[in-house]
């Protein structure tokens, strides 16, 4: 499985409420991709990796019903605790198994 990561806002150090939204796709051996129906997922989580290499996990929720492949997480106090290039990977468990997405990256900007 692979995914597309998107969030509308810019991320800054100590931002609260920045929404990270991932669309999960099912890819075939021929390279075609279709949106994965993950509405039956029992586990949905994001793993964040900070620029210093440390990681933490957060529970994700469906953006809608999950049939559109979309899950999201809104940051809380302490999540975005430093500037730099961060990485994100989603994990979804369905009746088909446990699937990790490819890893995406994003930038957390400093404040004045």
PDB file of N, CA, C and O in Angstrom, residues 40-92:
ATOM      1  N   UNK A  40     -13.221  -0.960   7.307  1.00  0.00           N
ATOM      2  CA  UNK A  40     -13.253  -2.026   8.312  1.00  0.00           C
ATOM      3  C   UNK A  40     -11.993  -2.050   9.177  1.00  0.00           C
ATOM      4  O   UNK A  40     -11.823  -2.961   9.990  1.00  0.00           O
ATOM      5  N   UNK A  41     -11.125  -1.063   9.026  1.00  0.00           N
ATOM      6  CA  UNK A  41      -9.859  -1.055   9.762  1.00  0.00           C
ATOM      7  C   UNK A  41     -10.087  -1.035  11.269  1.00  0.00           C
ATOM      8  O   UNK A  41     -10.874  -0.243  11.784  1.00  0.00           O
ATOM      9  N   UNK A  42      -9.388  -1.931  11.961  1.00  0.00           N
ATOM     10  CA  UNK A  42      -9.464  -1.987  13.416  1.00  0.00           C
ATOM     11  C   UNK A  42      -8.347  -1.182  14.058  1.00  0.00           C
ATOM     12  O   UNK A  42      -8.451  -0.796  15.223  1.00  0.00           O
ATOM     13  N   UNK A  43      -7.278  -0.954  13.325  1.00  0.00           N
ATOM     14  CA  UNK A  43      -6.160  -0.127  13.795  1.00  0.00           C
ATOM     15  C   UNK A  43      -5.837   0.901  12.727  1.00  0.00           C
ATOM     16  O   UNK A  43      -5.745   0.557  11.544  1.00  0.00           O
ATOM     17  N   UNK A  44      -5.676   2.141  13.156  1.00  0.00           N
ATOM     18  CA  UNK A  44      -5.276   3.230  12.266  1.00  0.00           C
ATOM     19  C   UNK A  44      -4.323   4.102  13.076  1.00  0.00           C
ATOM     20  O   UNK A  44      -4.705   4.633  14.103  1.00  0.00           O
ATOM     21  N   UNK A  45      -3.079   4.204  12.630  1.00  0.00           N
ATOM     22  CA  UNK A  45      -2.154   5.038  13.392  1.00  0.00           C
ATOM     23  C   UNK A  45      -1.118   5.675  12.483  1.00  0.00           C
ATOM     24  O   UNK A  45      -0.846   5.190  11.385  1.00  0.00           O
ATOM     25  N   UNK A  46      -0.554   6.761  12.982  1.00  0.00           N
ATOM     26  CA  UNK A  46       0.530   7.468  12.314  1.00  0.00           C
ATOM     27  C   UNK A  46       1.775   7.339  13.194  1.00  0.00           C
ATOM     28  O   UNK A  46       1.689   7.486  14.415  1.00  0.00           O
ATOM     29  N   UNK A  47       2.896   7.098  12.563  1.00  0.00           N
ATOM     30  CA  UNK A  47       4.178   7.164  13.249  1.00  0.00           C
ATOM     31  C   UNK A  47       4.921   8.370  12.703  1.00  0.00           C
ATOM     32  O   UNK A  47       5.106   8.500  11.486  1.00  0.00           O
ATOM     33  N   UNK A  48       5.296   9.266  13.599  1.00  0.00           N
ATOM     34  CA  UNK A  48       6.058  10.461  13.255  1.00  0.00           C
ATOM     35  C   UNK A  48       7.516  10.239  13.643  1.00  0.00           C
ATOM     36  O   UNK A  48       7.802   9.709  14.716  1.00  0.00           O
ATOM     37  N   UNK A  49       8.441  10.671  12.780  1.00  0.00           N
ATOM     38  CA  UNK A  49       9.864  10.654  13.122  1.00  0.00           C
ATOM     39  C   UNK A  49      10.383  12.080  13.083  1.00  0.00           C
ATOM     40  O   UNK A  49      10.301  12.757  12.063  1.00  0.00           O
ATOM     41  N   UNK A  50      10.909  12.501  14.204  1.00  0.00           N
ATOM     42  CA  UNK A  50      11.468  13.847  14.333  1.00  0.00           C
ATOM     43  C   UNK A  50      12.814  13.941  13.621  1.00  0.00           C
ATOM     44  O   UNK A  50      13.446  12.914  13.338  1.00  0.00           O
ATOM     45  N   UNK A  51      13.298  15.156  13.402  1.00  0.00           N
ATOM     46  CA  UNK A  51      14.615  15.322  12.774  1.00  0.00           C
ATOM     47  C   UNK A  51      15.751  14.659  13.563  1.00  0.00           C
ATOM     48  O   UNK A  51      16.755  14.258  12.969  1.00  0.00           O
ATOM     49  N   UNK A  52      15.605  14.500  14.881  1.00  0.00           N
ATOM     50  CA  UNK A  52      16.664  13.863  15.682  1.00  0.00           C
ATOM     51  C   UNK A  52      16.587  12.336  15.647  1.00  0.00           C
ATOM     52  O   UNK A  52      17.379  11.653  16.285  1.00  0.00           O
ATOM     53  N   UNK A  53      15.609  11.788  14.912  1.00  0.00           N
ATOM     54  CA  UNK A  53      15.491  10.339  14.755  1.00  0.00           C
ATOM     55  C   UNK A  53      14.545   9.669  15.730  1.00  0.00           C
ATOM     56  O   UNK A  53      14.229   8.489  15.572  1.00  0.00           O
ATOM     57  N   UNK A  54      14.085  10.378  16.762  1.00  0.00           N
ATOM     58  CA  UNK A  54      13.133   9.777  17.696  1.00  0.00           C
ATOM     59  C   UNK A  54      11.758   9.698  17.036  1.00  0.00           C
ATOM     60  O   UNK A  54      11.434  10.488  16.150  1.00  0.00           O
ATOM     61  N   UNK A  55      10.961   8.740  17.476  1.00  0.00           N
ATOM     62  CA  UNK A  55       9.635   8.539  16.889  1.00  0.00           C
ATOM     63  C   UNK A  55       8.565   8.532  17.977  1.00  0.00           C
ATOM     64  O   UNK A  55       8.858   8.303  19.153  1.00  0.00           O
ATOM     65  N   UNK A  56       7.336   8.781  17.541  1.00  0.00           N
ATOM     66  CA  UNK A  56       6.173   8.621  18.416  1.00  0.00           C
ATOM     67  C   UNK A  56       4.982   8.270  17.552  1.00  0.00           C
ATOM     68  O   UNK A  56       4.956   8.566  16.356  1.00  0.00           O
ATOM     69  N   UNK A  57       4.009   7.580  18.155  1.00  0.00           N
ATOM     70  CA  UNK A  57       2.814   7.145  17.433  1.00  0.00           C
ATOM     71  C   UNK A  57       1.596   7.891  17.934  1.00  0.00           C
ATOM     72  O   UNK A  57       1.509   8.245  19.110  1.00  0.00           O
ATOM     73  N   UNK A  58       0.644   8.096  17.018  1.00  0.00           N
ATOM     74  CA  UNK A  58      -0.636   8.706  17.360  1.00  0.00           C
ATOM     75  C   UNK A  58      -1.744   7.924  16.665  1.00  0.00           C
ATOM     76  O   UNK A  58      -1.587   7.468  15.531  1.00  0.00           O
ATOM     77  N   UNK A  59      -2.867   7.775  17.357  1.00  0.00           N
ATOM     78  CA  UNK A  59      -4.033   7.108  16.789  1.00  0.00           C
ATOM     79  C   UNK A  59      -4.671   8.029  15.753  1.00  0.00           C
ATOM     80  O   UNK A  59      -4.890   9.215  16.018  1.00  0.00           O
ATOM     81  N   UNK A  60      -4.953   7.495  14.586  1.00  0.00           N
ATOM     82  CA  UNK A  60      -5.621   8.245  13.525  1.00  0.00           C
ATOM     83  C   UNK A  60      -7.105   7.896  13.528  1.00  0.00           C
ATOM     84  O   UNK A  60      -7.514   6.860  14.070  1.00  0.00           O
ATOM     85  N   UNK A  61      -7.902   8.764  12.929  1.00  0.00           N
ATOM     86  CA  UNK A  61      -9.340   8.535  12.796  1.00  0.00           C
ATOM     87  C   UNK A  61      -9.719   8.654  11.326  1.00  0.00           C
ATOM     88  O   UNK A  61      -8.994   9.235  10.528  1.00  0.00           O
ATOM     89  N   UNK A  62     -10.872   8.096  10.973  1.00  0.00           N
ATOM     90  CA  UNK A  62     -11.370   8.260   9.612  1.00  0.00           C
ATOM     91  C   UNK A  62     -11.711   9.723   9.369  1.00  0.00           C
ATOM     92  O   UNK A  62     -12.303  10.378  10.239  1.00  0.00           O
ATOM     93  N   UNK A  63     -11.360  10.225   8.209  1.00  0.00           N
ATOM     94  CA  UNK A  63     -11.773  11.576   7.818  1.00  0.00           C
ATOM     95  C   UNK A  63     -13.262  11.574   7.529  1.00  0.00           C
ATOM     96  O   UNK A  63     -13.987  12.499   7.903  1.00  0.00           O
ATOM     97  N   UNK A  64     -13.727  10.524   6.859  1.00  0.00           N
ATOM     98  CA  UNK A  64     -15.144  10.331   6.557  1.00  0.00           C
ATOM     99  C   UNK A  64     -15.534   8.947   7.081  1.00  0.00           C
ATOM    100  O   UNK A  64     -15.495   8.711   8.263  1.00  0.00           O
ATOM    101  N   UNK A  65     -15.832   8.038   6.182  1.00  0.00           N
ATOM    102  CA  UNK A  65     -16.228   6.687   6.595  1.00  0.00           C
ATOM    103  C   UNK A  65     -15.103   5.667   6.462  1.00  0.00           C
ATOM    104  O   UNK A  65     -15.239   4.533   6.907  1.00  0.00           O
ATOM    105  N   UNK A  66     -14.016   6.051   5.812  1.00  0.00           N
ATOM    106  CA  UNK A  66     -12.924   5.121   5.544  1.00  0.00           C
ATOM    107  C   UNK A  66     -13.014   4.463   4.190  1.00  0.00           C
ATOM    108  O   UNK A  66     -12.033   3.946   3.674  1.00  0.00           O
ATOM    109  N   UNK A  67     -14.184   4.474   3.569  1.00  0.00           N
ATOM    110  CA  UNK A  67     -14.313   3.874   2.238  1.00  0.00           C
ATOM    111  C   UNK A  67     -13.554   4.683   1.191  1.00  0.00           C
ATOM    112  O   UNK A  67     -13.243   4.179   0.118  1.00  0.00           O
ATOM    113  N   UNK A  68     -13.226   5.934   1.534  1.00  0.00           N
ATOM    114  CA  UNK A  68     -12.452   6.796   0.633  1.00  0.00           C
ATOM    115  C   UNK A  68     -10.950   6.719   0.911  1.00  0.00           C
ATOM    116  O   UNK A  68     -10.155   7.461   0.333  1.00  0.00           O
ATOM    117  N   UNK A  69     -10.542   5.825   1.829  1.00  0.00           N
ATOM    118  CA  UNK A  69      -9.129   5.634   2.128  1.00  0.00           C
ATOM    119  C   UNK A  69      -8.498   6.707   2.997  1.00  0.00           C
ATOM    120  O   UNK A  69      -7.299   6.674   3.242  1.00  0.00           O
ATOM    121  N   UNK A  70      -9.268   7.656   3.491  1.00  0.00           N
ATOM    122  CA  UNK A  70      -8.707   8.799   4.209  1.00  0.00           C
ATOM    123  C   UNK A  70      -8.742   8.628   5.732  1.00  0.00           C
ATOM    124  O   UNK A  70      -9.776   8.315   6.305  1.00  0.00           O
ATOM    125  N   UNK A  71      -7.567   8.881   6.341  1.00  0.00           N
ATOM    126  CA  UNK A  71      -7.449   8.947   7.790  1.00  0.00           C
ATOM    127  C   UNK A  71      -6.703  10.221   8.139  1.00  0.00           C
ATOM    128  O   UNK A  71      -5.993  10.785   7.297  1.00  0.00           O
ATOM    129  N   UNK A  72      -6.859  10.664   9.390  1.00  0.00           N
ATOM    130  CA  UNK A  72      -6.229  11.915   9.774  1.00  0.00           C
ATOM    131  C   UNK A  72      -5.918  11.954  11.256  1.00  0.00           C
ATOM    132  O   UNK A  72      -6.416  11.144  12.035  1.00  0.00           O
ATOM    133  N   UNK A  73      -5.083  12.925  11.601  1.00  0.00           N
ATOM    134  CA  UNK A  73      -4.718  13.182  12.987  1.00  0.00           C
ATOM    135  C   UNK A  73      -4.463  14.676  13.133  1.00  0.00           C
ATOM    136  O   UNK A  73      -3.812  15.285  12.272  1.00  0.00           O
ATOM    137  N   UNK A  74      -4.948  15.268  14.217  1.00  0.00           N
ATOM    138  CA  UNK A  74      -4.701  16.681  14.517  1.00  0.00           C
ATOM    139  C   UNK A  74      -3.721  16.760  15.684  1.00  0.00           C
ATOM    140  O   UNK A  74      -3.934  16.133  16.724  1.00  0.00           O
ATOM    141  N   UNK A  75      -2.661  17.532  15.511  1.00  0.00           N
ATOM    142  CA  UNK A  75      -1.609  17.603  16.521  1.00  0.00           C
ATOM    143  C   UNK A  75      -2.107  18.194  17.832  1.00  0.00           C
ATOM    144  O   UNK A  75      -3.026  19.010  17.852  1.00  0.00           O
ATOM    145  N   UNK A  76      -1.470  17.753  18.909  1.00  0.00           N
ATOM    146  CA  UNK A  76      -1.742  18.260  20.256  1.00  0.00           C
ATOM    147  C   UNK A  76      -0.456  18.883  20.796  1.00  0.00           C
ATOM    148  O   UNK A  76       0.618  18.766  20.192  1.00  0.00           O
ATOM    149  N   UNK A  77      -0.565  19.514  21.946  1.00  0.00           N
ATOM    150  CA  UNK A  77       0.575  20.158  22.584  1.00  0.00           C
ATOM    151  C   UNK A  77       1.726  19.166  22.763  1.00  0.00           C
ATOM    152  O   UNK A  77       1.525  18.057  23.252  1.00  0.00           O
ATOM    153  N   UNK A  78       2.905  19.548  22.319  1.00  0.00           N
ATOM    154  CA  UNK A  78       4.095  18.714  22.465  1.00  0.00           C
ATOM    155  C   UNK A  78       4.446  17.876  21.254  1.00  0.00           C
ATOM    156  O   UNK A  78       5.548  17.334  21.187  1.00  0.00           O
ATOM    157  N   UNK A  79       3.536  17.738  20.296  1.00  0.00           N
ATOM    158  CA  UNK A  79       3.831  16.914  19.117  1.00  0.00           C
ATOM    159  C   UNK A  79       4.946  17.520  18.261  1.00  0.00           C
ATOM    160  O   UNK A  79       5.963  16.890  18.013  1.00  0.00           O
ATOM    161  N   UNK A  80       4.725  18.715  17.773  1.00  0.00           N
ATOM    162  CA  UNK A  80       5.663  19.352  16.838  1.00  0.00           C
ATOM    163  C   UNK A  80       6.664  20.189  17.637  1.00  0.00           C
ATOM    164  O   UNK A  80       6.643  21.402  17.620  1.00  0.00           O
ATOM    165  N   UNK A  81       7.590  19.502  18.302  1.00  0.00           N
ATOM    166  CA  UNK A  81       8.442  20.161  19.283  1.00  0.00           C
ATOM    167  C   UNK A  81       9.794  20.647  18.760  1.00  0.00           C
ATOM    168  O   UNK A  81      10.639  21.042  19.551  1.00  0.00           O
ATOM    169  N   UNK A  82      10.000  20.620  17.470  1.00  0.00           N
ATOM    170  CA  UNK A  82      11.262  21.119  16.936  1.00  0.00           C
ATOM    171  C   UNK A  82      11.203  21.328  15.439  1.00  0.00           C
ATOM    172  O   UNK A  82      10.433  20.665  14.748  1.00  0.00           O
ATOM    173  N   UNK A  83      12.018  22.268  14.941  1.00  0.00           N
ATOM    174  CA  UNK A  83      12.011  22.547  13.510  1.00  0.00           C
ATOM    175  C   UNK A  83      12.799  21.498  12.724  1.00  0.00           C
ATOM    176  O   UNK A  83      13.595  20.753  13.289  1.00  0.00           O
ATOM    177  N   UNK A  84      12.556  21.463  11.424  1.00  0.00           N
ATOM    178  CA  UNK A  84      13.317  20.590  10.539  1.00  0.00           C
ATOM    179  C   UNK A  84      12.425  19.711   9.690  1.00  0.00           C
ATOM    180  O   UNK A  84      11.215  19.897   9.618  1.00  0.00           O
ATOM    181  N   UNK A  85      13.049  18.742   9.050  1.00  0.00           N
ATOM    182  CA  UNK A  85      12.341  17.801   8.190  1.00  0.00           C
ATOM    183  C   UNK A  85      11.900  16.601   9.013  1.00  0.00           C
ATOM    184  O   UNK A  85      12.715  15.927   9.640  1.00  0.00           O
ATOM    185  N   UNK A  86      10.606  16.373   9.036  1.00  0.00           N
ATOM    186  CA  UNK A  86       9.983  15.276   9.761  1.00  0.00           C
ATOM    187  C   UNK A  86       9.512  14.220   8.774  1.00  0.00           C
ATOM    188  O   UNK A  86       9.326  14.506   7.583  1.00  0.00           O
ATOM    189  N   UNK A  87       9.273  13.011   9.259  1.00  0.00           N
ATOM    190  CA  UNK A  87       8.758  11.924   8.431  1.00  0.00           C
ATOM    191  C   UNK A  87       7.478  11.366   9.056  1.00  0.00           C
ATOM    192  O   UNK A  87       7.297  11.451  10.269  1.00  0.00           O
ATOM    193  N   UNK A  88       6.632  10.805   8.193  1.00  0.00           N
ATOM    194  CA  UNK A  88       5.345  10.271   8.622  1.00  0.00           C
ATOM    195  C   UNK A  88       5.051   8.988   7.867  1.00  0.00           C
ATOM    196  O   UNK A  88       5.251   8.908   6.655  1.00  0.00           O
ATOM    197  N   UNK A  89       4.569   7.981   8.600  1.00  0.00           N
ATOM    198  CA  UNK A  89       4.127   6.725   7.993  1.00  0.00           C
ATOM    199  C   UNK A  89       2.829   6.305   8.668  1.00  0.00           C
ATOM    200  O   UNK A  89       2.702   6.395   9.894  1.00  0.00           O
ATOM    201  N   UNK A  90       1.880   5.848   7.869  1.00  0.00           N
ATOM    202  CA  UNK A  90       0.610   5.363   8.408  1.00  0.00           C
ATOM    203  C   UNK A  90       0.616   3.842   8.440  1.00  0.00           C
ATOM    204  O   UNK A  90       1.287   3.184   7.640  1.00  0.00           O
ATOM    205  N   UNK A  91      -0.149   3.298   9.375  1.00  0.00           N
ATOM    206  CA  UNK A  91      -0.347   1.859   9.485  1.00  0.00           C
ATOM    207  C   UNK A  91      -1.840   1.618   9.632  1.00  0.00           C
ATOM    208  O   UNK A  91      -2.514   2.310  10.403  1.00  0.00           O
ATOM    209  N   UNK A  92      -2.341   0.643   8.880  1.00  0.00           N
ATOM    210  CA  UNK A  92      -3.758   0.295   8.905  1.00  0.00           C
ATOM    211  C   UNK A  92      -3.870  -1.224   8.997  1.00  0.00           C
ATOM    212  O   UNK A  92      -3.197  -1.942   8.258  1.00  0.00           O
TER     213      UNK A  92
END
